[in-house]
Amino acid sequence: LQLEEKFLHPETREVNGILMAKMISDNWDKIWNFQAKPDDLLIATYAKAGTTWTQEIVDMIQNDGDVQKCQRANTFDRHPFIEWTLPPPLNSGLDLANKMPSPRTLKTHLPAQMLPPSFWKENSKIIYVARNAKDCLVSYYHFSRMNKMLPDPGTWEEYVETFKAGKVLWGSWYDHVKGWWDAKDQHRILYLFYEDMKEDPKREIEKILKFLEKDVSEEILNKIIYHTSFDVMKQNPMANYTTWPTSIMDHSISPFMRKGMPGDWKNYFTVAQNEEFDKDYQNKMAASTLTFRTEI
Ligand code: A3P
């Protein structure tokens, strides 16, 4: 329990104006100096945008649809979460990444401007997944309730304001999606949308295949689509985060695999909250060519 106390509702601190767990900010020099390799694949997202889903798709592709190989370990251990820092003897993302043989698949929630520069220098491939703000907010709210490694979200009303102000871990959703949108014009980045993946998983998985320069048979493609569907992943202990102790993630409060549906925000936003949210959204997003669908 003593060990857990160190990271349950951890202290937070800003790094370059972005809110981080203090354990990450204390480790920032090491994270910033992380050495990426040309054959690394990085899955980058804002929290709750469909990271785990994309990780499972990528793992299935890399293992030619071999479900057993994809069950060799839970998501967290298969793809090191580079900035995630835990007290020893637990494995931090950097330790896992440094121990992992190449080619590595890594995960990050860092905003583009805070990505360790070696990723750009080595021209590593990056898949970025974006999800509309309202569904991200709802998902992040419930995740913050069940995951004791995140700050307490407070009430729903409070959380809506916290999210709009970007005072959540990894900072502003608005800046994150825009920053990576701009970065994609200069780097090897496949920019995907959660809503598109939900609408037509086959089409989006084919984009990933092409980006990874991989080819699979129709049979394997169908297997990947099936194995990475919400209902199947929800039952997969290696993909649904149920191997973590309930003192850290309490799925009885809200399961990690919660709903997986675009448009769930309508069940949470009041009409007034929605109007205010939209107004603020226009201000923050007006200058960008980036557009989202809030339902499909
Ligand atoms: P909800 O809370 O809206 O259900 P991340 O992996 O980035 O933390 O994102 C988690 C969100 O992705 C959760 O959203 C989760 O249910 C959803 N998700 C995970 N696997 C999915 C899948 N196979 N299909 C659709 N959504 C999925």
XYZ file of C-alpha atoms and ligand atoms in Angstrom:
323
model
C 0.000 0.000 0.000
C 2.883 2.344 0.781
C 4.047 2.016 -2.797
C 0.578 2.717 -4.141
C 0.193 5.810 -1.987
C 2.974 7.383 -4.006
C 0.970 7.365 -7.179
C -2.679 7.361 -6.164
C -4.016 10.818 -7.072
C -0.436 11.978 -7.640
C 0.721 15.540 -7.322
C 0.723 17.482 -10.574
C 3.036 20.100 -11.973
C 3.273 22.012 -15.228
C 6.056 21.421 -17.742
C 6.175 24.226 -20.336
C 2.615 25.147 -19.369
C 1.297 21.585 -19.759
C -0.101 19.840 -16.687
C 1.717 16.581 -15.905
C 1.911 14.148 -13.034
C 4.764 15.370 -10.831
C 6.518 12.041 -11.303
C 6.655 12.819 -15.028
C 7.799 16.405 -14.540
C 10.537 15.199 -12.134
C 11.726 12.825 -14.855
C 11.365 15.345 -17.666
C 15.047 15.656 -18.671
C 15.286 11.922 -19.249
C 12.037 11.869 -21.205
C 13.038 14.824 -23.385
C 16.374 13.123 -24.126
C 14.785 9.783 -25.004
C 16.550 8.242 -27.973
C 14.099 7.221 -30.684
C 15.151 4.918 -33.541
C 14.307 5.106 -37.236
C 12.319 1.840 -37.069
C 10.260 2.873 -34.025
C 6.540 3.244 -34.534
C 4.916 5.759 -32.216
C 1.184 5.810 -31.461
C 0.398 9.335 -30.309
C -2.966 10.514 -29.021
C -4.673 12.854 -26.651
C -5.886 10.778 -23.694
C -9.062 8.786 -24.434
C -8.942 9.249 -28.205
C -8.729 5.521 -28.970
C -5.113 4.738 -28.081
C -5.705 1.208 -26.823
C -7.859 0.370 -29.830
C -5.157 1.566 -32.220
C -2.494 -0.319 -30.241
C -4.474 -3.545 -30.633
C -4.941 -2.973 -34.381
C -1.228 -2.283 -34.847
C -0.218 -5.305 -32.764
C -2.558 -7.553 -34.771
C -1.054 -6.224 -38.000
C 2.499 -6.715 -36.776
C 1.684 -10.270 -35.693
C -0.181 -11.175 -38.893
C -3.449 -11.630 -37.044
C -2.079 -14.094 -34.480
C -4.395 -13.517 -31.511
C -2.275 -15.586 -29.145
C 0.823 -13.529 -29.820
C -1.202 -10.395 -29.111
C -2.109 -11.888 -25.744
C 1.527 -12.249 -24.677
C 1.113 -9.327 -22.260
C -1.286 -6.523 -21.419
C -1.407 -3.392 -23.573
C 0.715 -1.414 -21.120
C 3.644 -3.848 -21.346
C 3.382 -4.537 -25.076
C 3.859 -0.902 -26.066
C 5.865 1.242 -23.650
C 4.114 4.489 -22.701
C 7.264 6.578 -22.936
C 6.564 9.438 -20.505
C 4.669 7.396 -17.910
C 6.763 7.336 -14.762
C 6.101 5.028 -11.819
C 7.989 4.584 -8.554
C 10.468 1.666 -8.592
C 10.265 -1.327 -8.611
C 7.454 -0.729 -11.082
C 8.438 -0.342 -14.707
C 8.338 3.177 -16.099
C 7.739 3.684 -19.786
C 11.330 4.697 -20.461
C 12.712 1.550 -18.774
C 10.372 -0.654 -20.781
C 11.251 1.140 -24.022
C 14.992 0.970 -23.391
C 14.776 -2.767 -22.640
C 12.680 -3.546 -25.687
C 14.294 -5.033 -28.793
C 13.658 -3.237 -32.092
C 11.457 -2.700 -33.953
C 9.559 -1.065 -31.109
C 6.005 0.231 -30.967
C 5.658 3.015 -28.418
C 2.837 5.104 -27.008
C 2.647 8.754 -25.965
C 0.094 11.402 -25.011
C 2.611 14.239 -25.305
C 1.645 17.333 -27.315
C 3.666 17.616 -30.545
C 5.870 20.439 -29.242
C 6.887 18.289 -26.279
C 7.726 15.126 -28.173
C 11.358 14.116 -27.572
C 13.117 15.671 -30.596
C 14.894 12.415 -31.511
C 11.586 11.167 -32.992
C 11.691 13.970 -35.570
C 15.419 13.590 -36.125
C 15.185 9.828 -36.717
C 12.059 10.233 -38.856
C 10.224 7.504 -36.905
C 6.730 6.707 -38.186
C 3.926 8.150 -36.084
C 0.224 7.306 -36.041
C -1.840 10.061 -34.439
C -5.467 9.393 -33.522
C -7.851 12.257 -32.793
C -11.351 12.068 -31.326
C -13.952 14.805 -31.120
C -13.667 17.019 -28.045
C -17.024 16.255 -26.465
C -16.660 12.480 -26.528
C -13.050 12.808 -25.398
C -14.189 14.933 -22.480
C -16.886 12.449 -21.430
C -14.492 9.532 -21.717
C -11.735 11.372 -19.808
C -14.205 12.332 -17.075
C -15.228 8.724 -16.472
C -11.646 7.512 -16.746
C -10.575 10.068 -14.133
C -13.258 8.719 -11.814
C -12.102 5.109 -12.096
C -8.326 5.555 -12.515
C -6.723 6.601 -9.240
C -3.489 7.576 -10.999
C -5.259 10.680 -12.368
C -6.380 13.786 -10.486
C -9.925 13.621 -9.106
C -12.207 15.092 -11.808
C -14.654 16.683 -9.338
C -18.265 17.032 -10.433
C -19.331 16.841 -14.073
C -19.953 20.619 -14.107
C -16.493 21.273 -12.700
C -14.847 18.875 -15.094
C -16.360 20.507 -18.201
C -14.672 23.776 -17.173
C -11.380 22.082 -16.263
C -11.278 20.411 -19.677
C -12.095 23.610 -21.566
C -9.322 25.405 -19.692
C -6.908 22.584 -20.564
C -6.100 22.045 -16.891
C -6.061 18.266 -17.255
C -3.072 15.947 -17.601
C -1.362 16.421 -20.984
C -2.944 19.839 -21.333
C -5.452 21.332 -23.717
C -7.288 19.016 -26.119
C -7.570 21.944 -28.546
C -3.842 22.633 -28.667
C -3.031 18.922 -28.843
C -5.122 18.045 -31.899
C -4.086 21.273 -33.684
C -0.411 20.876 -32.856
C -0.272 17.369 -34.286
C -2.412 18.423 -37.276
C 0.228 21.028 -38.145
C 3.090 18.606 -37.465
C 1.732 16.099 -39.986
C 2.702 18.376 -42.873
C 6.366 18.174 -41.949
C 6.737 14.619 -40.676
C 5.824 11.003 -41.334
C 2.494 11.104 -39.506
C -0.683 9.189 -40.312
C -3.465 11.329 -38.803
C -6.586 9.279 -38.088
C -9.973 9.986 -36.528
C -11.781 7.811 -33.995
C -15.096 8.516 -35.702
C -13.747 7.276 -39.057
C -12.427 4.111 -37.410
C -15.819 3.457 -35.915
C -17.638 4.214 -39.164
C -15.495 1.980 -41.351
C -12.822 0.006 -39.489
C -11.797 -1.836 -42.654
C -11.026 1.374 -44.518
C -9.029 2.812 -41.619
C -7.133 -0.432 -40.935
C -6.196 -0.466 -44.617
C -4.738 3.029 -44.190
C -2.638 1.748 -41.294
C -1.509 -1.266 -43.346
C -0.383 0.991 -46.153
C 1.417 3.329 -43.759
C 3.227 0.362 -42.198
C 3.984 -1.030 -45.678
C 2.295 -4.293 -44.729
C 0.023 -6.542 -46.701
C -2.338 -9.101 -45.207
C -4.842 -11.498 -46.748
C -8.561 -10.716 -46.710
C -8.963 -13.449 -44.114
C -6.430 -11.895 -41.757
C -7.873 -8.435 -42.335
C -11.295 -9.717 -41.270
C -9.732 -11.353 -38.242
C -8.117 -8.039 -37.263
C -11.431 -6.203 -37.638
C -13.190 -8.781 -35.469
C -10.526 -9.042 -32.766
C -10.277 -5.246 -32.405
C -14.016 -4.577 -32.280
C -15.277 -2.981 -29.073
C -17.220 -6.047 -27.892
C -14.323 -8.436 -28.385
C -11.738 -6.106 -26.849
C -14.021 -5.526 -23.872
C -13.777 -9.249 -23.103
C -10.010 -9.404 -23.657
C -8.157 -9.101 -20.327
C -4.932 -8.243 -22.177
C -6.624 -5.224 -23.794
C -9.211 -4.039 -21.272
C -6.942 -3.022 -18.365
C -8.564 -5.452 -15.917
C -5.170 -6.966 -15.016
C -4.398 -3.811 -12.988
C -5.284 -3.908 -9.273
C -8.725 -2.473 -8.492
C -7.082 -0.093 -6.019
C -5.641 1.660 -9.108
C -8.344 1.154 -11.722
C -11.787 0.423 -10.370
C -13.885 -0.896 -13.231
C -16.945 -1.071 -10.977
C -16.954 2.764 -10.982
C -16.632 2.879 -14.779
C -15.110 0.191 -16.992
C -12.080 1.091 -19.111
C -13.967 -0.286 -22.114
C -16.909 1.946 -21.321
C -19.139 2.586 -24.367
C -16.992 3.064 -27.431
C -19.626 5.123 -29.242
C -19.386 8.471 -31.005
C -22.114 10.815 -29.773
C -22.276 9.581 -26.177
C -21.677 13.206 -25.110
C -25.376 13.854 -25.768
C -26.142 11.814 -22.674
C -24.105 14.218 -20.524
C -24.124 17.799 -21.836
C -27.106 19.952 -20.942
C -28.397 22.207 -23.734
C -26.814 25.231 -22.027
C -23.481 23.454 -21.475
C -23.459 22.412 -25.102
C -24.095 25.937 -26.385
C -21.348 27.365 -24.210
C -19.002 24.588 -25.189
C -19.625 25.216 -28.911
C -19.029 28.945 -28.571
C -15.737 28.418 -26.761
C -14.831 25.713 -29.301
C -15.298 28.081 -32.243
C -12.928 30.565 -30.631
C -10.270 27.987 -29.975
C -10.510 26.136 -33.293
C -11.412 28.896 -35.767
C -7.903 29.366 -37.127
C -7.412 25.656 -37.925
C -8.469 23.652 -40.995
C -9.045 20.674 -38.705
C -12.662 19.514 -38.445
C -14.363 16.800 -36.408
C -17.601 14.875 -36.476
C -19.366 14.691 -33.111
C -21.602 11.842 -34.282
C -21.652 9.374 -37.150
P -15.321 5.532 -24.021
O -14.950 5.936 -22.635
O -16.050 6.619 -24.754
O -16.051 4.230 -24.091
P -7.805 5.331 -24.809
O -7.432 3.951 -25.186
O -7.169 6.379 -25.633
O -7.688 5.542 -23.338
O -9.341 5.509 -25.186
C -10.356 4.823 -24.486
C -11.670 5.022 -25.215
O -11.632 4.230 -26.431
C -12.859 4.526 -24.412
O -13.951 5.327 -24.843
C -12.960 3.094 -24.895
O -14.195 2.491 -24.678
C -12.711 3.303 -26.387
N -12.325 2.070 -27.087
C -11.406 1.161 -26.728
N -11.382 0.139 -27.591
C -12.307 0.411 -28.536
C -12.763 -0.267 -29.705
N -12.254 -1.449 -30.067
N -13.733 0.321 -30.437
C -14.253 1.511 -30.076
N -13.878 2.189 -28.985
C -12.908 1.658 -28.224
